[in-house]
PDB file of C-alpha atoms in Angstrom:
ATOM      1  CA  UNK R  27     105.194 117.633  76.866  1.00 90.00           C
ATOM      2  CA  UNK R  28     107.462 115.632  78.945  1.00 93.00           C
ATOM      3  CA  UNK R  29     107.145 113.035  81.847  1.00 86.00           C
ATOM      4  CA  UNK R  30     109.296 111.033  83.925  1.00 86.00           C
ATOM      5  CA  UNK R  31     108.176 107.456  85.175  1.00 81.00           C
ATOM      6  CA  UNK R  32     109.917 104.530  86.468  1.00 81.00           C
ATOM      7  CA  UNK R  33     111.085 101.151  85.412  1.00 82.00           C
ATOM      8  CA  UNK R  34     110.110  97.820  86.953  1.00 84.00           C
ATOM      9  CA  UNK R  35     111.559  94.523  85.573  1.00 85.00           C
ATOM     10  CA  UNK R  36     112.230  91.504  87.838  1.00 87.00           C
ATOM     11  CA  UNK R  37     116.373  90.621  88.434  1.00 86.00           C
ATOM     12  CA  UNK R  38     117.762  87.179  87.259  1.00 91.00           C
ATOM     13  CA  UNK R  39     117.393  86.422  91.191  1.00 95.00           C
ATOM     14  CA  UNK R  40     113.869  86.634  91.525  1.00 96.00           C
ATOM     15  CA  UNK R  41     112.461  83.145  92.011  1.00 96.00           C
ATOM     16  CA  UNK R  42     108.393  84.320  92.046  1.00 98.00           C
ATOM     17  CA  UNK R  43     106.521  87.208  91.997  1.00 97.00           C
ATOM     18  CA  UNK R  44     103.636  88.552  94.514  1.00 98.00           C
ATOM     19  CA  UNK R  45     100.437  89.966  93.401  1.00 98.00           C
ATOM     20  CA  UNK R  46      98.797  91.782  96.081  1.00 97.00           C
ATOM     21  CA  UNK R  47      95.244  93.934  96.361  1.00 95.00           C
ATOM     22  CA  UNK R  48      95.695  96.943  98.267  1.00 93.00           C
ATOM     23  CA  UNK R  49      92.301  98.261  99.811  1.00 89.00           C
ATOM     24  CA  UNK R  50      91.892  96.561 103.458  1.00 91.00           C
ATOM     25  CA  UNK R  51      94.665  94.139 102.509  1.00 94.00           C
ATOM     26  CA  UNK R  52      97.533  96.328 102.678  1.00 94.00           C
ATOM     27  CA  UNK R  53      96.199  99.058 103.988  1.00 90.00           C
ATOM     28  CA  UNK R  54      92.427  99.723 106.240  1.00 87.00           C
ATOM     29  CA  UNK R  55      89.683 101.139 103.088  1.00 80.00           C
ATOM     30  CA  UNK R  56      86.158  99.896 104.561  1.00 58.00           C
ATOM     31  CA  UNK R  57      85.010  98.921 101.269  1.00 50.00           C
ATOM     32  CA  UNK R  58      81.914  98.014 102.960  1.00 47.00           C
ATOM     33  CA  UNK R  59      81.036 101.584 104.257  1.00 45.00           C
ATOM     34  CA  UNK R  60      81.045 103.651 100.808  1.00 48.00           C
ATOM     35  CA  UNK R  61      81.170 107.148 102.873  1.00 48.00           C
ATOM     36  CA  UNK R  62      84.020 106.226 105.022  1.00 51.00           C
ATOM     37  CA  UNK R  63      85.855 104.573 102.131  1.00 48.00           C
ATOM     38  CA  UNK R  64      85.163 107.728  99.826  1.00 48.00           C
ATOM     39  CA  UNK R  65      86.532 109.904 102.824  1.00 46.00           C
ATOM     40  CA  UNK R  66      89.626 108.021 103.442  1.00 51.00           C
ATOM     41  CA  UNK R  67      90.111 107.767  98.863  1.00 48.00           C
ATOM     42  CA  UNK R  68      89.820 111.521  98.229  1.00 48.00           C
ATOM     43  CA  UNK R  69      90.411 113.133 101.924  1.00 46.00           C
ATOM     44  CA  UNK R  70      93.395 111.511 103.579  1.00 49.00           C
ATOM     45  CA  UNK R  71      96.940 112.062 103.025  1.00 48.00           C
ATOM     46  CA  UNK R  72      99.689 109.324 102.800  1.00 49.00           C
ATOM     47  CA  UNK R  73     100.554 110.101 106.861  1.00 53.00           C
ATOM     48  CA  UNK R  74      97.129 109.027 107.675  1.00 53.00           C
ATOM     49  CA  UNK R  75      96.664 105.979 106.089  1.00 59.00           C
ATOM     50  CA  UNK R  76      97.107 102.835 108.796  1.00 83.00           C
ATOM     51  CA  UNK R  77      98.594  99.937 107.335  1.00 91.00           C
ATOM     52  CA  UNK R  78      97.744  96.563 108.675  1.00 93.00           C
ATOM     53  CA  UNK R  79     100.240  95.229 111.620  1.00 93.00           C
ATOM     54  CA  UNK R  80     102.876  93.338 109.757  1.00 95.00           C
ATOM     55  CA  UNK R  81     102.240  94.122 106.623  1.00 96.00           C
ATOM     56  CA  UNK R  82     105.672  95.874 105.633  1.00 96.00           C
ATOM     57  CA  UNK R  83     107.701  93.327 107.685  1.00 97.00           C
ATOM     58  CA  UNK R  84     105.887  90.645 105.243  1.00 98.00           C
ATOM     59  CA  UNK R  85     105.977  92.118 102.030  1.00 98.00           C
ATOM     60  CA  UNK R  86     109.801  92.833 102.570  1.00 98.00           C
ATOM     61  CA  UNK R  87     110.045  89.102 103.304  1.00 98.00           C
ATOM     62  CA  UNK R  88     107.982  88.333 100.008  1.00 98.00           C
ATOM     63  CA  UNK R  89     110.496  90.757  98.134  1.00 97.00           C
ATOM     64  CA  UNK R  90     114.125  89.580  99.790  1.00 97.00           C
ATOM     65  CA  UNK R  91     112.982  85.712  99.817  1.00 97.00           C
ATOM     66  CA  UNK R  92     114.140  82.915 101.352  1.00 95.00           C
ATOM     67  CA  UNK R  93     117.519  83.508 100.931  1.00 91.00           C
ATOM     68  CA  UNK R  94     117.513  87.283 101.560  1.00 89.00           C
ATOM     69  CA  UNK R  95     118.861  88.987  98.318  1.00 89.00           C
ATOM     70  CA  UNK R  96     116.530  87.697  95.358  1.00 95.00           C
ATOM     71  CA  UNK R  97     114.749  90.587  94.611  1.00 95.00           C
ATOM     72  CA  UNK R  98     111.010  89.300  93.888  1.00 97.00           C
ATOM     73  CA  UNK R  99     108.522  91.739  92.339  1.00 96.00           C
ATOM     74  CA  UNK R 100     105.778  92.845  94.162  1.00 97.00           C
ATOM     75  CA  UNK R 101     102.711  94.438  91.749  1.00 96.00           C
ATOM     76  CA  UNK R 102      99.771  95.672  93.628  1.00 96.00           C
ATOM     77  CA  UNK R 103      96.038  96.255  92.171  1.00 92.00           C
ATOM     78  CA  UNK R 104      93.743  98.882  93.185  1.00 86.00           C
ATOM     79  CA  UNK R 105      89.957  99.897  92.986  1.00 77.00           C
ATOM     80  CA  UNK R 106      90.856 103.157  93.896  1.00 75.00           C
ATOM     81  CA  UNK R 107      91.075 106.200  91.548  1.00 76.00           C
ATOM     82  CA  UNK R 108      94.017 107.520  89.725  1.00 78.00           C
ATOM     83  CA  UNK R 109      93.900 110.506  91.480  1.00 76.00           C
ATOM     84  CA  UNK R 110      95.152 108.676  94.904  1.00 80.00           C
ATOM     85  CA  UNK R 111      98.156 107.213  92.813  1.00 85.00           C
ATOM     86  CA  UNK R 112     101.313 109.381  94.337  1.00 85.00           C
ATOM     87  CA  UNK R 113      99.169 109.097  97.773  1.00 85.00           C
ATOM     88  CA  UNK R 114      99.557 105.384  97.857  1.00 88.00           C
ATOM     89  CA  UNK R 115     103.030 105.657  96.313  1.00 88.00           C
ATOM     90  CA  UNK R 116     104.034 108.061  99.163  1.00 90.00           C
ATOM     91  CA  UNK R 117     102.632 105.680 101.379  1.00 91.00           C
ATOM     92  CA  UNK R 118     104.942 102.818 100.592  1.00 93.00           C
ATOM     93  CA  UNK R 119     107.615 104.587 101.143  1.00 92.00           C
ATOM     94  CA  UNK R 120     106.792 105.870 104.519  1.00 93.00           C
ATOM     95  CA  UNK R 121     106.059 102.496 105.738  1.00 94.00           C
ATOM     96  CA  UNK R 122     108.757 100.236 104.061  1.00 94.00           C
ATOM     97  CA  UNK R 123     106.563  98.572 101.852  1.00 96.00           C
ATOM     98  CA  UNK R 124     108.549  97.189  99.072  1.00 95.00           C
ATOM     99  CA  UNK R 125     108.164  99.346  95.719  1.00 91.00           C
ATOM    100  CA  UNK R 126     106.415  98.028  92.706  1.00 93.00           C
ATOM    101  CA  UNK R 127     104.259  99.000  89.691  1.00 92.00           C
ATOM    102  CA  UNK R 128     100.441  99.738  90.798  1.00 90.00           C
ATOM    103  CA  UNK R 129      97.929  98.473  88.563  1.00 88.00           C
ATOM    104  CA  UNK R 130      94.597 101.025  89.359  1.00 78.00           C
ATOM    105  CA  UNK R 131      91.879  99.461  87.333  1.00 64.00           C
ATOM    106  CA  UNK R 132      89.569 101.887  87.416  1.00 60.00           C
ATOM    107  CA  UNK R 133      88.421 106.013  86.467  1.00 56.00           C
ATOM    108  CA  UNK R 134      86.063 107.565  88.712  1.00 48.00           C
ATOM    109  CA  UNK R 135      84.010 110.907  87.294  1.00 51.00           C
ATOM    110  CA  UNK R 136      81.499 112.227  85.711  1.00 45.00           C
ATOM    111  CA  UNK R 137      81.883 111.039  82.595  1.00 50.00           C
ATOM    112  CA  UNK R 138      80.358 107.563  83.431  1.00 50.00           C
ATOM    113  CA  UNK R 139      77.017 109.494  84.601  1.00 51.00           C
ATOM    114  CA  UNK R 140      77.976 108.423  88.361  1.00 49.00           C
ATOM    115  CA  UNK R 141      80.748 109.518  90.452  1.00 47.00           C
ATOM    116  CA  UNK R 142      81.239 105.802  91.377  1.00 49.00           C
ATOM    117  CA  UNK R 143      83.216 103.565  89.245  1.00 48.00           C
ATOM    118  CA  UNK R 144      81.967 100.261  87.736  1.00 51.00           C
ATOM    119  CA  UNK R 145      82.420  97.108  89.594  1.00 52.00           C
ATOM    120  CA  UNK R 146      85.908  96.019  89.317  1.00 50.00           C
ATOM    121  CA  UNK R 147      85.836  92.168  89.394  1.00 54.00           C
ATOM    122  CA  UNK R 148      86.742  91.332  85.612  1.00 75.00           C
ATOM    123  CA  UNK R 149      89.251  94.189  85.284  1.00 83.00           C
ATOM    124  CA  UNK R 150      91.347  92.593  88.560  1.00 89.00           C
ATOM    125  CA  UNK R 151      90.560  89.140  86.497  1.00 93.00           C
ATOM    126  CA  UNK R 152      92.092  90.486  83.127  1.00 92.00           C
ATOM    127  CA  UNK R 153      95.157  92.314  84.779  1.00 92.00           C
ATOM    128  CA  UNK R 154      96.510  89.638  87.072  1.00 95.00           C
ATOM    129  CA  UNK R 155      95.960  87.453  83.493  1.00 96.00           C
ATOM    130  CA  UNK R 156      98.041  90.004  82.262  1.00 95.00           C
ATOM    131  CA  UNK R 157     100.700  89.842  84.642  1.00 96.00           C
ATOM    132  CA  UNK R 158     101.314  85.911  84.499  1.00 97.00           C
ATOM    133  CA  UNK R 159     101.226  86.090  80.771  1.00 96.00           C
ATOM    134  CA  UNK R 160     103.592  88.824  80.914  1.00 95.00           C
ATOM    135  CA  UNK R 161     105.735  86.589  82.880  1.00 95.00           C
ATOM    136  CA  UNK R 162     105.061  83.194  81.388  1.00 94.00           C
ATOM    137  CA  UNK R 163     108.187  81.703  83.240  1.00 95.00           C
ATOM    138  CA  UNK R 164     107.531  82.647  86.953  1.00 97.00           C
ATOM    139  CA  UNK R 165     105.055  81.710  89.542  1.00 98.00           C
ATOM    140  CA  UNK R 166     103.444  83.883  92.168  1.00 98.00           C
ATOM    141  CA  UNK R 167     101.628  84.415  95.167  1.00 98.00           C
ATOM    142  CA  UNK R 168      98.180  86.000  95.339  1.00 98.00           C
ATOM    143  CA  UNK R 169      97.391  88.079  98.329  1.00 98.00           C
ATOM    144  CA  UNK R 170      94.150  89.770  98.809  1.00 97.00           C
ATOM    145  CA  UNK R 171      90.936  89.835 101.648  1.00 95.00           C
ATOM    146  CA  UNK R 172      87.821  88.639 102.141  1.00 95.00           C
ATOM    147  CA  UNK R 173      85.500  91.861 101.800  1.00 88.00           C
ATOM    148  CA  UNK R 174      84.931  91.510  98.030  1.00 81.00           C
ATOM    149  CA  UNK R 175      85.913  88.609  95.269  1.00 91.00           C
ATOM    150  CA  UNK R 176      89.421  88.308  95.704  1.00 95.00           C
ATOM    151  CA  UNK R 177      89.079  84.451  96.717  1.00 97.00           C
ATOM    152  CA  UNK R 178      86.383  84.028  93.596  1.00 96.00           C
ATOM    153  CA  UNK R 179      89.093  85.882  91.961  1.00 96.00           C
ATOM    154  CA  UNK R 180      92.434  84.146  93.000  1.00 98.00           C
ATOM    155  CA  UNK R 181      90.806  80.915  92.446  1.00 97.00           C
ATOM    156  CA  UNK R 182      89.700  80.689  88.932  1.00 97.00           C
ATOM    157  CA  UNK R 183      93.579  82.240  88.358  1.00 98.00           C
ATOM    158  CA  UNK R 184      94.727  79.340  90.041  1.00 98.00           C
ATOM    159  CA  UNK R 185      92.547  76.818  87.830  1.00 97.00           C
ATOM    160  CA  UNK R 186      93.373  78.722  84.346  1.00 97.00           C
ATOM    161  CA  UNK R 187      97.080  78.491  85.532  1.00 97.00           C
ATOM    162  CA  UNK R 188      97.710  75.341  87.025  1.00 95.00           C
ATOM    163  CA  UNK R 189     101.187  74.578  88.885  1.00 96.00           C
ATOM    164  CA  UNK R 190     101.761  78.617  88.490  1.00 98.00           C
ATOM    165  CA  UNK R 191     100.141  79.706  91.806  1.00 98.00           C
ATOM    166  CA  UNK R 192     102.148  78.915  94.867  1.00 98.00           C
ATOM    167  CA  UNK R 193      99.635  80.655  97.919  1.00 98.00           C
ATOM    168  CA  UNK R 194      96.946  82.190  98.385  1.00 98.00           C
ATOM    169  CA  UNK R 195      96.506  84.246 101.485  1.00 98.00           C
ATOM    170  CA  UNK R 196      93.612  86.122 102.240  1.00 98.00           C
ATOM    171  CA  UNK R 197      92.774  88.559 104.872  1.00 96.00           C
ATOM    172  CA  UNK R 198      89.603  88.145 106.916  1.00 95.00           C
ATOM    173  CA  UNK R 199      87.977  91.462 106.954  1.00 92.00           C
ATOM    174  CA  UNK R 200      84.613  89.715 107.111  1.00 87.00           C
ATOM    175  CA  UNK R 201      82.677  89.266 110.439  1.00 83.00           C
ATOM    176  CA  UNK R 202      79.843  86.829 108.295  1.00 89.00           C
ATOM    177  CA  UNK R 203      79.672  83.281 109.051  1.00 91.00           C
ATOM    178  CA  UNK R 204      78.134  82.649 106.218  1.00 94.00           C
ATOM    179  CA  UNK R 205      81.458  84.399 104.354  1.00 95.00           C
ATOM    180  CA  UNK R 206      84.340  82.624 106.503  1.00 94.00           C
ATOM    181  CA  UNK R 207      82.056  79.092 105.317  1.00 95.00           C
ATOM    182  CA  UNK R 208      82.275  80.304 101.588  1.00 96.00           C
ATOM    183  CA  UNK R 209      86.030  81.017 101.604  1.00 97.00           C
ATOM    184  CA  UNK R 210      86.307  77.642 103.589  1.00 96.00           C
ATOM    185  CA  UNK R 211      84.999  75.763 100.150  1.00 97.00           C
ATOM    186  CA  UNK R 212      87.036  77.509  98.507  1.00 97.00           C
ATOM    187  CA  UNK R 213      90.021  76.178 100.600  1.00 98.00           C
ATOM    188  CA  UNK R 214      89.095  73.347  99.873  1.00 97.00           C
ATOM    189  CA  UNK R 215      88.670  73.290  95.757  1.00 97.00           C
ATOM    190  CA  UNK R 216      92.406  75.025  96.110  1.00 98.00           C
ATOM    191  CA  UNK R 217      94.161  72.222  98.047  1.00 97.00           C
ATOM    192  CA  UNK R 218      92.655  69.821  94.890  1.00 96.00           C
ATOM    193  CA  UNK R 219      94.557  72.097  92.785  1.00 96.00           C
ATOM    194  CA  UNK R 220      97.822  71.407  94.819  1.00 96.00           C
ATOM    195  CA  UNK R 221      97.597  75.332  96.420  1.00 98.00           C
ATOM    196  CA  UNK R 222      96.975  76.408  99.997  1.00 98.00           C
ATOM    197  CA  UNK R 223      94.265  79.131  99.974  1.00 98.00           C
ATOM    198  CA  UNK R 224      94.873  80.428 103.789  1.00 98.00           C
ATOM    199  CA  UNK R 225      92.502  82.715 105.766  1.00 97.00           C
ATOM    200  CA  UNK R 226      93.379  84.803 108.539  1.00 96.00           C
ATOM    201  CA  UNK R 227      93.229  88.529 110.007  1.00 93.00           C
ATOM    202  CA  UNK R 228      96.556  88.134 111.765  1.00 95.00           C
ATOM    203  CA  UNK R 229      99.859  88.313 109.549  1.00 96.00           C
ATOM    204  CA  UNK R 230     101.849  86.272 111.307  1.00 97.00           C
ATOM    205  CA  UNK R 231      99.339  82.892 110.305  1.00 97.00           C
ATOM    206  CA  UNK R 232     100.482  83.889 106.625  1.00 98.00           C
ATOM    207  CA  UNK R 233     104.108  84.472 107.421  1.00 98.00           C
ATOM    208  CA  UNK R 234     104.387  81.066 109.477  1.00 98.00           C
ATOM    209  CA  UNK R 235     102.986  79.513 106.375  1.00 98.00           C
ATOM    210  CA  UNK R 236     105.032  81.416 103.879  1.00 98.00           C
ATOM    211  CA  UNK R 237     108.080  80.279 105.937  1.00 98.00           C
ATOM    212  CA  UNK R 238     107.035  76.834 105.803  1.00 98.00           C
ATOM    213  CA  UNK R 239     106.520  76.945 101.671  1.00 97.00           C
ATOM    214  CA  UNK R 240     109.871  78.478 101.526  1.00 97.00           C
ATOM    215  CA  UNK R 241     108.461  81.848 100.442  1.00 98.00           C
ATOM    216  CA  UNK R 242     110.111  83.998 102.896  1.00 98.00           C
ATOM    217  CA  UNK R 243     112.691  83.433 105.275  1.00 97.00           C
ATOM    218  CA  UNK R 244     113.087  83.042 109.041  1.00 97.00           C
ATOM    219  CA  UNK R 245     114.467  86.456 109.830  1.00 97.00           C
ATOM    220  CA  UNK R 246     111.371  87.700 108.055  1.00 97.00           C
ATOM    221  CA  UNK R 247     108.755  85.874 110.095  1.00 98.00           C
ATOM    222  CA  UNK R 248     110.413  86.709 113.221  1.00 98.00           C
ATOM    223  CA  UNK R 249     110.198  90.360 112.477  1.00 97.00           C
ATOM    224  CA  UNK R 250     106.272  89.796 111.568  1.00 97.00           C
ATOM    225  CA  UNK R 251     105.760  88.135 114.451  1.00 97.00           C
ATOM    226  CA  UNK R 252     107.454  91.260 116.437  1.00 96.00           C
ATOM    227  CA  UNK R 253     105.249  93.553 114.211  1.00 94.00           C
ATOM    228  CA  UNK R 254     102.370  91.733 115.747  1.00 91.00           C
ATOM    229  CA  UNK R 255     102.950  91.127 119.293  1.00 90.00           C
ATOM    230  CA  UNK R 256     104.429  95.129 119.536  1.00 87.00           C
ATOM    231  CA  UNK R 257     100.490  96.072 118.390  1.00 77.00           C
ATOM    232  CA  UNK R 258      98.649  93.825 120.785  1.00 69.00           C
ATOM    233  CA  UNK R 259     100.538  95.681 123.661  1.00 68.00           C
ATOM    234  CA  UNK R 260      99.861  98.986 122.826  1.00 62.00           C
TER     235      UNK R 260
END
């Protein structure tokens, strides 16, 4: 049997690395509604998958950097099958998204007794552990939303790695008080541990403060900030 695969290693350049969910962070899941978020897994093509306004503009910003040309490594983590794989791969490349490995952390089938996977929380945990150890020397954003643990997550990364986490940026997909309040704490426990954990369901919050830290550069934000402003006129 043969294969053929590709290669991802980071270029002398690259001055931090990105580790990003994908489900209703890059792209709309409803991880909250199991039937529509089975239907949109198994049923829907790359074409018909609607990436969040600004999303590609900011990720390419993430990968070129603040001075344009550094080449940063984007790796993305998944609850989704296997099966969607060359879906979400196709995907990236119809909407610019910069290219990177795709870390799916979980099998669905009948093999578990359920077609459901199990809960996901300590496999994203062990793989973005993984990742930084695999890269001891470089630091790296977390990006991820509000729907599940990714703020739980991100910040007991940031407190096993200290000084290695530069931001945090969630996406609100939540409409709970009681949720926005939680991630607020949270906030909070990450400024103590010198990171800005930021919250916000518009992309150009996150690119004005990416900008600011240096992340990503001004070219980048303005075209976010076009994204974003093109969408609320439609």
């Amino acid at each position: 049997a043969t294969t053929t695969g590709e290669f991802f290693t980071p270029t002398h350049t690259a001055s931090y690395g990105v580790i990003s969910d994908i489900d209703d962070t890059v792209v709309y899941t409803g991880v909250a509604n199991t039937l529509k978020m089975m239907w949109r897994l198994f049923a829907q093509g790359a074409d018909s998958r609607v990436v969040f306004d600004g999303v590609p503009e900011l990720y390419q910003g993430f990968y070129e950097g603040s001075e344009g040309n550094q080449g940063n490594p984007l790796i993305y983590v998944s609850r989704g099958p296997w099966s969607i794989y060359q879906v979400l791969v196709e995907m990236f490349r119809l909407h610019c998204i910069p290219n990177g490995p795709i870390l799916i952390l979980r099998e669905w089938g009948m093999k578990r007794g359920s077609l459901l996977p199990r809960r996901a929380r300590d496999h994203k945990l062990d793989a973005i552990r993984h990742v930084l150890e695999l890269y001891h020397s470089m630091d790296f954003v977390l990006v991820g939303d509000s729907g599940q643990h990714d703020p739980e997550v991100y910040n007991r990364v940031l407190q096993e790695y200290p000084g290695r986490i530069l931001a945090i940026y969630i996406r609100d997909v939540s409409a709970d008080p009681e949720r926005s309040d939680a991630i607020a704490r949270l906030a909070e426990e990450a400024r103590d541990h010198g990171c800005d954990l930021v919250l916000s369901d518009d992309n150009r919050v996150l690119a004005e403060h990416a900008a600011q830290r240096g992340l990503i550069s001004e070219k980048a934000l303005a075209a976010v900030q076009r994204s974003e402003a093109a969408s609320s006129t439609d």
